[in-house]
Amino acid sequence: TTDSINCDPSPHPWSSASRRRLHSLDTLSLVIMVFVNYGGGKYWFFKHESWNGLTVADLVFPWFVFIMGTSIALALGSMLRWGSSKWKVLRKILWRTFVLILLGIIVVNPNYCLGPLSWDNLRIPGVLQRLGFTYLVVAALELLFTRADSGTWEGRFPALQDILPYWPQWLFILVLEAIWLCLTFLLPVPDCPRGYIGPGGIGDFGKYPNCTGGAAGYIDRLLLGEKHMYQHPSSGVTYQTTMPYDPEGILGTINSIVMAFLGLQAGRITLFYKDQHKQIMSRFIIWGIGIISAILTKCSKEEGFIPINKNLWSISYVTTTSCFAFTLLLLIYYLVDVKKWWSGAPFLYPGMNSILVYTGHQVFANYFPFKWKMQDSQSHAEHLTQNLIATTLWVVISYILYRRRIFWKI
């Protein structure tokens, strides 16, 4: 059985307000993801950007990764305080990772459209695979250094008490990011300019047609093989690329780990300041300021040092979407914890069965009542109606399961 994709390893020893807040953000991301995957009414802003840039659809997956990190921060410490050994927690982490990756490869595999699944065309990367591996690295890193009796920081810089005690983890993350930067911009790629991060195809005036994704695409083709990658990347239509490219590939996983670690930071803030609402909100505001993103992108779509790019999971993409995540978490924290104006419903319910909702909406995507033949396939109104009904059905299913106390857990 599985808990929600936020991968909370504990039996909910932390506060009900924290659960509502996390499930609300987690499920808001999940509901938008389901809606986007069903078509988003065929509106352009609910489609993934073809290469550089950012749409609403591009915000959803990193929010998921972010809140997974937040859950890890809240859950691991509480498990240790409740007497679980680190080895027992590690076994749970490994099992949850294995199940997530297995579900991603066998159940939710887009290469099924090429025929019966076989090793010849099995897509190895994927959303659940990346969630599983990211969870493994961040949870294991936190487990290695966290203590059951960890309290407040009493060092020289109290303003950094949610950062300085964790300098080994931060050092590890910075080394990972240095590896991403070196591989992305220094790795020689055959027949491509060093440091190329463009879409290939007819992009860049057609100079580098077989260089889609630069080092990221090359590493995946080298280690996984072209047939084991995503065959229809979002760059294919706009830039007429012929090379397969996987947006959940190996190199981008480094930055999804960074994203989850930033979510972990949000969890640490809530732990250090507990019910000090002003302190927590001020920290969320500080972390939500996008200074690093502004520098990396030069506040432009194409002209920055490192453009925002979901396909590459560029570092500017991570810093930008994490700013949005901190801001959204601030808003939900204010509504749920400070003012108590909102309980989290109805977004609360799908978050309790995230694995089931995510897997189910993929498996049954082409079945009635989630999809039917439309009279006018060019009508935004018909697409929007169909996609909203399909998404609402999964919220209703989640509510029914909640009422019956049925939770699919790993």
PDB file of C-alpha atoms in Angstrom, residues 89-347:
ATOM      1  CA  VAL A  89      13.621   3.978   8.298  1.00  0.00           C
ATOM      2  CA  LEU A  90      16.211   3.285   5.581  1.00  0.00           C
ATOM      3  CA  ARG A  91      14.471   0.010   4.704  1.00  0.00           C
ATOM      4  CA  LYS A  92      11.208   1.913   4.258  1.00  0.00           C
ATOM      5  CA  ILE A  93      12.949   4.493   2.080  1.00  0.00           C
ATOM      6  CA  LEU A  94      14.464   1.776  -0.129  1.00  0.00           C
ATOM      7  CA  TRP A  95      11.160  -0.091  -0.437  1.00  0.00           C
ATOM      8  CA  ARG A  96       9.233   3.057  -1.324  1.00  0.00           C
ATOM      9  CA  THR A  97      11.857   3.970  -3.921  1.00  0.00           C
ATOM     10  CA  PHE A  98      11.673   0.497  -5.477  1.00  0.00           C
ATOM     11  CA  VAL A  99       7.868   0.558  -5.741  1.00  0.00           C
ATOM     12  CA  LEU A 100       7.772   4.074  -7.238  1.00  0.00           C
ATOM     13  CA  ILE A 101      10.339   3.182  -9.898  1.00  0.00           C
ATOM     14  CA  LEU A 102       8.635  -0.143 -10.664  1.00  0.00           C
ATOM     15  CA  LEU A 103       5.232   1.551 -11.061  1.00  0.00           C
ATOM     16  CA  GLY A 104       6.765   4.148 -13.355  1.00  0.00           C
ATOM     17  CA  ILE A 105       8.486   1.640 -15.620  1.00  0.00           C
ATOM     18  CA  ILE A 106       5.803  -1.047 -15.834  1.00  0.00           C
ATOM     19  CA  VAL A 107       2.445   0.670 -15.273  1.00  0.00           C
ATOM     20  CA  VAL A 108       2.822   4.304 -16.329  1.00  0.00           C
ATOM     21  CA  ASN A 109       4.929   3.911 -19.456  1.00  0.00           C
ATOM     22  CA  PRO A 110       4.112   6.073 -22.507  1.00  0.00           C
ATOM     23  CA  ASN A 111       5.905   3.693 -24.870  1.00  0.00           C
ATOM     24  CA  TYR A 112       2.916   1.345 -24.545  1.00  0.00           C
ATOM     25  CA  CYS A 113       1.533   3.306 -27.490  1.00  0.00           C
ATOM     26  CA  LEU A 114       4.245   1.667 -29.624  1.00  0.00           C
ATOM     27  CA  GLY A 115       2.751  -1.762 -28.931  1.00  0.00           C
ATOM     28  CA  PRO A 116       3.120  -4.431 -26.214  1.00  0.00           C
ATOM     29  CA  LEU A 117       5.825  -3.461 -23.751  1.00  0.00           C
ATOM     30  CA  SER A 118       9.174  -5.150 -24.297  1.00  0.00           C
ATOM     31  CA  TRP A 119      12.765  -4.431 -23.384  1.00  0.00           C
ATOM     32  CA  ASP A 120      13.400  -3.265 -26.958  1.00  0.00           C
ATOM     33  CA  ASN A 121      11.286  -0.115 -26.463  1.00  0.00           C
ATOM     34  CA  LEU A 122      10.951   0.175 -22.673  1.00  0.00           C
ATOM     35  CA  ARG A 123      11.207   3.799 -21.544  1.00  0.00           C
ATOM     36  CA  ILE A 124      13.485   3.784 -18.511  1.00  0.00           C
ATOM     37  CA  PRO A 125      13.150   7.398 -17.212  1.00  0.00           C
ATOM     38  CA  GLY A 126       9.791   8.851 -16.169  1.00  0.00           C
ATOM     39  CA  VAL A 127       7.932  10.945 -13.623  1.00  0.00           C
ATOM     40  CA  LEU A 128       7.565   8.265 -10.936  1.00  0.00           C
ATOM     41  CA  GLN A 129      11.097   7.034 -11.578  1.00  0.00           C
ATOM     42  CA  ARG A 130      12.467  10.508 -11.011  1.00  0.00           C
ATOM     43  CA  LEU A 131      10.322  10.983  -7.910  1.00  0.00           C
ATOM     44  CA  GLY A 132      11.563   7.659  -6.564  1.00  0.00           C
ATOM     45  CA  PHE A 133      15.257   8.337  -7.126  1.00  0.00           C
ATOM     46  CA  THR A 134      15.005  11.926  -5.892  1.00  0.00           C
ATOM     47  CA  TYR A 135      13.217  10.714  -2.773  1.00  0.00           C
ATOM     48  CA  LEU A 136      15.927   8.101  -2.178  1.00  0.00           C
ATOM     49  CA  VAL A 137      18.791  10.604  -2.343  1.00  0.00           C
ATOM     50  CA  VAL A 138      17.176  13.400  -0.310  1.00  0.00           C
ATOM     51  CA  ALA A 139      15.629  11.122   2.328  1.00  0.00           C
ATOM     52  CA  ALA A 140      18.852   9.107   2.754  1.00  0.00           C
ATOM     53  CA  LEU A 141      20.888  12.329   2.996  1.00  0.00           C
ATOM     54  CA  GLU A 142      18.548  13.722   5.647  1.00  0.00           C
ATOM     55  CA  LEU A 143      18.450  10.411   7.523  1.00  0.00           C
ATOM     56  CA  LEU A 144      22.260  10.269   7.600  1.00  0.00           C
ATOM     57  CA  PHE A 145      22.578  13.589   9.442  1.00  0.00           C
ATOM     58  CA  THR A 146      19.309  14.115  11.298  1.00  0.00           C
ATOM     59  CA  ARG A 147      18.997  13.406  15.021  1.00  0.00           C
ATOM     60  CA  ALA A 148      15.955  12.514  17.054  1.00  0.00           C
ATOM     61  CA  ASP A 149      16.875  15.116  19.672  1.00  0.00           C
ATOM     62  CA  SER A 150      17.753  17.941  17.260  1.00  0.00           C
ATOM     63  CA  GLY A 151      16.727  21.248  18.772  1.00  0.00           C
ATOM     64  CA  THR A 152      17.252  24.889  17.988  1.00  0.00           C
ATOM     65  CA  TRP A 153      20.589  26.280  16.846  1.00  0.00           C
ATOM     66  CA  GLU A 154      22.577  28.030  19.545  1.00  0.00           C
ATOM     67  CA  GLY A 155      25.473  29.211  17.393  1.00  0.00           C
ATOM     68  CA  ARG A 156      26.648  32.701  16.480  1.00  0.00           C
ATOM     69  CA  PHE A 157      24.136  33.328  13.701  1.00  0.00           C
ATOM     70  CA  PRO A 158      20.606  32.665  15.008  1.00  0.00           C
ATOM     71  CA  ALA A 159      19.124  34.139  11.826  1.00  0.00           C
ATOM     72  CA  LEU A 160      20.565  31.139   9.964  1.00  0.00           C
ATOM     73  CA  GLN A 161      19.491  28.506  12.481  1.00  0.00           C
ATOM     74  CA  ASP A 162      17.548  26.593   9.838  1.00  0.00           C
ATOM     75  CA  ILE A 163      20.609  26.410   7.538  1.00  0.00           C
ATOM     76  CA  LEU A 164      23.923  26.234   9.434  1.00  0.00           C
ATOM     77  CA  PRO A 165      23.258  22.993  11.368  1.00  0.00           C
ATOM     78  CA  TYR A 166      22.865  21.290   8.000  1.00  0.00           C
ATOM     79  CA  TRP A 167      26.064  22.452   6.327  1.00  0.00           C
ATOM     80  CA  PRO A 168      27.101  18.880   5.308  1.00  0.00           C
ATOM     81  CA  GLN A 169      23.839  18.443   3.377  1.00  0.00           C
ATOM     82  CA  TRP A 170      24.212  21.863   1.778  1.00  0.00           C
ATOM     83  CA  LEU A 171      27.790  21.017   0.792  1.00  0.00           C
ATOM     84  CA  PHE A 172      26.588  17.786  -0.834  1.00  0.00           C
ATOM     85  CA  ILE A 173      23.912  19.658  -2.783  1.00  0.00           C
ATOM     86  CA  LEU A 174      26.394  22.317  -3.936  1.00  0.00           C
ATOM     87  CA  VAL A 175      28.770  19.599  -5.155  1.00  0.00           C
ATOM     88  CA  LEU A 176      25.889  17.978  -7.048  1.00  0.00           C
ATOM     89  CA  GLU A 177      25.062  21.306  -8.670  1.00  0.00           C
ATOM     90  CA  ALA A 178      28.713  21.812  -9.613  1.00  0.00           C
ATOM     91  CA  ILE A 179      28.607  18.405 -11.323  1.00  0.00           C
ATOM     92  CA  TRP A 180      25.484  19.437 -13.264  1.00  0.00           C
ATOM     93  CA  LEU A 181      27.104  22.689 -14.380  1.00  0.00           C
ATOM     94  CA  CYS A 182      30.348  20.988 -15.436  1.00  0.00           C
ATOM     95  CA  LEU A 183      28.603  18.223 -17.374  1.00  0.00           C
ATOM     96  CA  THR A 184      26.166  20.630 -19.004  1.00  0.00           C
ATOM     97  CA  PHE A 185      28.677  23.226 -20.129  1.00  0.00           C
ATOM     98  CA  LEU A 186      32.025  21.386 -20.346  1.00  0.00           C
ATOM     99  CA  LEU A 187      31.253  17.837 -21.519  1.00  0.00           C
ATOM    100  CA  PRO A 188      32.259  17.343 -25.172  1.00  0.00           C
ATOM    101  CA  VAL A 189      29.288  16.228 -27.265  1.00  0.00           C
ATOM    102  CA  PRO A 190      30.036  14.818 -30.749  1.00  0.00           C
ATOM    103  CA  ASP A 191      29.165  17.209 -33.591  1.00  0.00           C
ATOM    104  CA  CYS A 192      27.786  19.799 -31.147  1.00  0.00           C
ATOM    105  CA  PRO A 193      29.310  22.975 -29.709  1.00  0.00           C
ATOM    106  CA  ARG A 194      30.510  22.666 -26.116  1.00  0.00           C
ATOM    107  CA  GLY A 195      27.903  23.917 -23.653  1.00  0.00           C
ATOM    108  CA  TYR A 196      25.018  23.775 -26.157  1.00  0.00           C
ATOM    109  CA  ILE A 197      21.630  23.719 -24.392  1.00  0.00           C
ATOM    110  CA  GLY A 198      19.351  24.396 -27.345  1.00  0.00           C
ATOM    111  CA  PRO A 199      16.531  22.347 -28.886  1.00  0.00           C
ATOM    112  CA  GLY A 200      18.350  21.177 -32.015  1.00  0.00           C
ATOM    113  CA  GLY A 201      16.221  20.623 -35.108  1.00  0.00           C
ATOM    114  CA  ILE A 202      15.525  23.904 -36.884  1.00  0.00           C
ATOM    115  CA  GLY A 203      16.377  25.884 -33.741  1.00  0.00           C
ATOM    116  CA  ASP A 204      19.462  28.102 -33.908  1.00  0.00           C
ATOM    117  CA  PHE A 205      18.876  28.386 -37.681  1.00  0.00           C
ATOM    118  CA  GLY A 206      19.239  24.633 -38.095  1.00  0.00           C
ATOM    119  CA  LYS A 207      22.972  24.626 -37.315  1.00  0.00           C
ATOM    120  CA  TYR A 208      22.806  21.751 -34.816  1.00  0.00           C
ATOM    121  CA  PRO A 209      19.874  19.523 -35.844  1.00  0.00           C
ATOM    122  CA  ASN A 210      21.038  16.450 -33.882  1.00  0.00           C
ATOM    123  CA  CYS A 211      22.063  18.251 -30.690  1.00  0.00           C
ATOM    124  CA  THR A 212      18.735  18.354 -28.841  1.00  0.00           C
ATOM    125  CA  GLY A 213      19.429  19.016 -25.171  1.00  0.00           C
ATOM    126  CA  GLY A 214      23.201  19.079 -25.603  1.00  0.00           C
ATOM    127  CA  ALA A 215      24.970  17.084 -22.881  1.00  0.00           C
ATOM    128  CA  ALA A 216      21.697  15.992 -21.234  1.00  0.00           C
ATOM    129  CA  GLY A 217      20.440  14.318 -24.406  1.00  0.00           C
ATOM    130  CA  TYR A 218      23.860  12.866 -25.208  1.00  0.00           C
ATOM    131  CA  ILE A 219      24.240  11.247 -21.752  1.00  0.00           C
ATOM    132  CA  ASP A 220      20.796   9.622 -22.008  1.00  0.00           C
ATOM    133  CA  ARG A 221      21.442   8.321 -25.532  1.00  0.00           C
ATOM    134  CA  LEU A 222      24.843   7.010 -24.448  1.00  0.00           C
ATOM    135  CA  LEU A 223      23.759   5.312 -21.208  1.00  0.00           C
ATOM    136  CA  LEU A 224      20.136   4.365 -21.924  1.00  0.00           C
ATOM    137  CA  GLY A 225      19.901   4.087 -25.690  1.00  0.00           C
ATOM    138  CA  GLU A 226      17.540   5.999 -27.969  1.00  0.00           C
ATOM    139  CA  LYS A 227      14.760   3.388 -27.795  1.00  0.00           C
ATOM    140  CA  HIS A 228      14.614   3.624 -24.010  1.00  0.00           C
ATOM    141  CA  MET A 229      13.879   7.355 -23.979  1.00  0.00           C
ATOM    142  CA  TYR A 230      10.784   9.473 -24.486  1.00  0.00           C
ATOM    143  CA  GLN A 231      10.060   9.480 -28.220  1.00  0.00           C
ATOM    144  CA  HIS A 232       7.882  12.590 -28.563  1.00  0.00           C
ATOM    145  CA  PRO A 233       9.464  15.543 -26.701  1.00  0.00           C
ATOM    146  CA  SER A 234       7.669  18.891 -26.576  1.00  0.00           C
ATOM    147  CA  SER A 235      10.370  20.345 -28.835  1.00  0.00           C
ATOM    148  CA  GLY A 236       9.404  18.000 -31.665  1.00  0.00           C
ATOM    149  CA  VAL A 237       6.590  20.055 -33.216  1.00  0.00           C
ATOM    150  CA  THR A 238       8.008  23.564 -32.883  1.00  0.00           C
ATOM    151  CA  TYR A 239      11.608  22.759 -33.722  1.00  0.00           C
ATOM    152  CA  GLN A 240      10.990  19.673 -35.899  1.00  0.00           C
ATOM    153  CA  THR A 241      13.517  17.651 -33.933  1.00  0.00           C
ATOM    154  CA  THR A 242      14.099  14.066 -34.973  1.00  0.00           C
ATOM    155  CA  MET A 243      16.186  12.968 -31.979  1.00  0.00           C
ATOM    156  CA  PRO A 244      14.432  11.386 -28.995  1.00  0.00           C
ATOM    157  CA  TYR A 245      14.838  13.426 -25.837  1.00  0.00           C
ATOM    158  CA  ASP A 246      13.700  12.587 -22.322  1.00  0.00           C
ATOM    159  CA  PRO A 247      12.653  15.485 -20.037  1.00  0.00           C
ATOM    160  CA  GLU A 248      13.004  13.106 -17.063  1.00  0.00           C
ATOM    161  CA  GLY A 249      16.511  12.036 -18.076  1.00  0.00           C
ATOM    162  CA  ILE A 250      19.612  11.336 -16.016  1.00  0.00           C
ATOM    163  CA  LEU A 251      21.283  14.750 -15.876  1.00  0.00           C
ATOM    164  CA  GLY A 252      18.114  16.660 -14.984  1.00  0.00           C
ATOM    165  CA  THR A 253      17.605  14.370 -11.985  1.00  0.00           C
ATOM    166  CA  ILE A 254      20.441  16.221 -10.258  1.00  0.00           C
ATOM    167  CA  ASN A 255      18.389  19.403 -10.247  1.00  0.00           C
ATOM    168  CA  SER A 256      15.224  17.607  -9.145  1.00  0.00           C
ATOM    169  CA  ILE A 257      17.264  16.556  -6.094  1.00  0.00           C
ATOM    170  CA  VAL A 258      18.120  20.230  -5.568  1.00  0.00           C
ATOM    171  CA  MET A 259      14.416  21.095  -5.860  1.00  0.00           C
ATOM    172  CA  ALA A 260      13.443  18.505  -3.258  1.00  0.00           C
ATOM    173  CA  PHE A 261      16.194  19.786  -0.978  1.00  0.00           C
ATOM    174  CA  LEU A 262      14.728  23.288  -1.188  1.00  0.00           C
ATOM    175  CA  GLY A 263      11.392  21.761  -0.183  1.00  0.00           C
ATOM    176  CA  LEU A 264      13.233  20.120   2.693  1.00  0.00           C
ATOM    177  CA  GLN A 265      14.365  23.607   3.683  1.00  0.00           C
ATOM    178  CA  ALA A 266      10.723  24.719   3.869  1.00  0.00           C
ATOM    179  CA  GLY A 267      10.060  21.835   6.232  1.00  0.00           C
ATOM    180  CA  ARG A 268      12.993  22.802   8.424  1.00  0.00           C
ATOM    181  CA  ILE A 269      11.642  26.344   8.677  1.00  0.00           C
ATOM    182  CA  THR A 270       8.339  25.068  10.049  1.00  0.00           C
ATOM    183  CA  LEU A 271      10.192  22.799  12.499  1.00  0.00           C
ATOM    184  CA  PHE A 272      12.603  25.442  13.807  1.00  0.00           C
ATOM    185  CA  TYR A 273      10.001  28.157  14.269  1.00  0.00           C
ATOM    186  CA  LYS A 274       7.080  25.815  15.046  1.00  0.00           C
ATOM    187  CA  ASP A 275       4.024  28.056  15.694  1.00  0.00           C
ATOM    188  CA  GLN A 276       5.845  31.389  15.332  1.00  0.00           C
ATOM    189  CA  HIS A 277       3.729  32.506  12.400  1.00  0.00           C
ATOM    190  CA  LYS A 278       5.535  35.770  11.676  1.00  0.00           C
ATOM    191  CA  GLN A 279       8.941  34.085  11.640  1.00  0.00           C
ATOM    192  CA  ILE A 280       7.772  31.280   9.348  1.00  0.00           C
ATOM    193  CA  MET A 281       6.030  33.655   6.947  1.00  0.00           C
ATOM    194  CA  SER A 282       9.008  36.014   6.816  1.00  0.00           C
ATOM    195  CA  ARG A 283      11.334  33.111   6.013  1.00  0.00           C
ATOM    196  CA  PHE A 284       9.000  31.916   3.248  1.00  0.00           C
ATOM    197  CA  ILE A 285       8.978  35.451   1.832  1.00  0.00           C
ATOM    198  CA  ILE A 286      12.796  35.628   1.845  1.00  0.00           C
ATOM    199  CA  TRP A 287      13.141  32.245   0.148  1.00  0.00           C
ATOM    200  CA  GLY A 288      10.463  33.264  -2.349  1.00  0.00           C
ATOM    201  CA  ILE A 289      12.452  36.247  -3.637  1.00  0.00           C
ATOM    202  CA  GLY A 290      13.856  35.296  -7.022  1.00  0.00           C
ATOM    203  CA  ILE A 291      17.184  37.132  -7.001  1.00  0.00           C
ATOM    204  CA  ILE A 292      19.190  34.108  -8.206  1.00  0.00           C
ATOM    205  CA  SER A 293      16.669  33.457 -10.981  1.00  0.00           C
ATOM    206  CA  ALA A 294      16.815  37.094 -12.083  1.00  0.00           C
ATOM    207  CA  ILE A 295      20.616  36.916 -12.318  1.00  0.00           C
ATOM    208  CA  LEU A 296      20.722  33.576 -14.139  1.00  0.00           C
ATOM    209  CA  THR A 297      18.047  34.520 -16.692  1.00  0.00           C
ATOM    210  CA  LYS A 298      18.726  38.287 -16.911  1.00  0.00           C
ATOM    211  CA  CYS A 299      14.917  38.482 -16.547  1.00  0.00           C
ATOM    212  CA  SER A 300      14.498  37.266 -20.127  1.00  0.00           C
ATOM    213  CA  LYS A 301      13.323  34.129 -21.868  1.00  0.00           C
ATOM    214  CA  GLU A 302      16.257  33.536 -24.187  1.00  0.00           C
ATOM    215  CA  GLU A 303      19.100  35.936 -23.334  1.00  0.00           C
ATOM    216  CA  GLY A 304      20.109  34.811 -19.848  1.00  0.00           C
ATOM    217  CA  PHE A 305      23.189  32.895 -18.743  1.00  0.00           C
ATOM    218  CA  ILE A 306      21.026  29.824 -18.078  1.00  0.00           C
ATOM    219  CA  PRO A 307      17.462  30.112 -19.448  1.00  0.00           C
ATOM    220  CA  ILE A 308      14.466  28.621 -17.646  1.00  0.00           C
ATOM    221  CA  ASN A 309      13.965  25.212 -19.245  1.00  0.00           C
ATOM    222  CA  LYS A 310      11.725  22.406 -18.052  1.00  0.00           C
ATOM    223  CA  ASN A 311      13.110  19.878 -20.524  1.00  0.00           C
ATOM    224  CA  LEU A 312      16.619  20.349 -19.145  1.00  0.00           C
ATOM    225  CA  TRP A 313      15.494  21.025 -15.574  1.00  0.00           C
ATOM    226  CA  SER A 314      17.989  23.900 -15.675  1.00  0.00           C
ATOM    227  CA  ILE A 315      19.087  25.410 -12.361  1.00  0.00           C
ATOM    228  CA  SER A 316      17.219  28.622 -13.224  1.00  0.00           C
ATOM    229  CA  TYR A 317      14.074  26.508 -13.707  1.00  0.00           C
ATOM    230  CA  VAL A 318      14.581  25.070 -10.222  1.00  0.00           C
ATOM    231  CA  THR A 319      15.239  28.421  -8.536  1.00  0.00           C
ATOM    232  CA  THR A 320      12.242  30.019 -10.280  1.00  0.00           C
ATOM    233  CA  THR A 321       9.714  27.256  -9.591  1.00  0.00           C
ATOM    234  CA  SER A 322      10.932  26.959  -5.985  1.00  0.00           C
ATOM    235  CA  CYS A 323      10.226  30.676  -5.535  1.00  0.00           C
ATOM    236  CA  PHE A 324       6.676  30.058  -6.723  1.00  0.00           C
ATOM    237  CA  ALA A 325       6.441  27.041  -4.398  1.00  0.00           C
ATOM    238  CA  PHE A 326       7.571  29.048  -1.348  1.00  0.00           C
ATOM    239  CA  THR A 327       5.082  31.783  -2.249  1.00  0.00           C
ATOM    240  CA  LEU A 328       2.217  29.315  -2.667  1.00  0.00           C
ATOM    241  CA  LEU A 329       3.148  27.564   0.574  1.00  0.00           C
ATOM    242  CA  LEU A 330       3.149  30.982   2.277  1.00  0.00           C
ATOM    243  CA  LEU A 331      -0.378  31.642   1.008  1.00  0.00           C
ATOM    244  CA  ILE A 332      -1.657  28.236   2.107  1.00  0.00           C
ATOM    245  CA  TYR A 333       0.093  28.560   5.480  1.00  0.00           C
ATOM    246  CA  TYR A 334      -1.625  31.910   6.012  1.00  0.00           C
ATOM    247  CA  LEU A 335      -5.059  30.528   5.102  1.00  0.00           C
ATOM    248  CA  VAL A 336      -4.770  27.195   6.959  1.00  0.00           C
ATOM    249  CA  ASP A 337      -2.552  27.909   9.984  1.00  0.00           C
ATOM    250  CA  VAL A 338      -2.756  31.631  10.700  1.00  0.00           C
ATOM    251  CA  LYS A 339      -6.323  32.601   9.818  1.00  0.00           C
ATOM    252  CA  LYS A 340      -7.822  29.085   9.801  1.00  0.00           C
ATOM    253  CA  TRP A 341     -10.104  30.160   6.955  1.00  0.00           C
ATOM    254  CA  TRP A 342      -9.591  26.955   5.001  1.00  0.00           C
ATOM    255  CA  SER A 343      -9.324  23.289   5.981  1.00  0.00           C
ATOM    256  CA  GLY A 344      -7.670  22.249   2.728  1.00  0.00           C
ATOM    257  CA  ALA A 345     -10.803  20.652   1.215  1.00  0.00           C
ATOM    258  CA  PRO A 346     -11.405  19.471  -1.443  1.00  0.00           C
ATOM    259  CA  PHE A 347      -7.685  19.375  -2.327  1.00  0.00           C
TER     260      PHE A 347
END
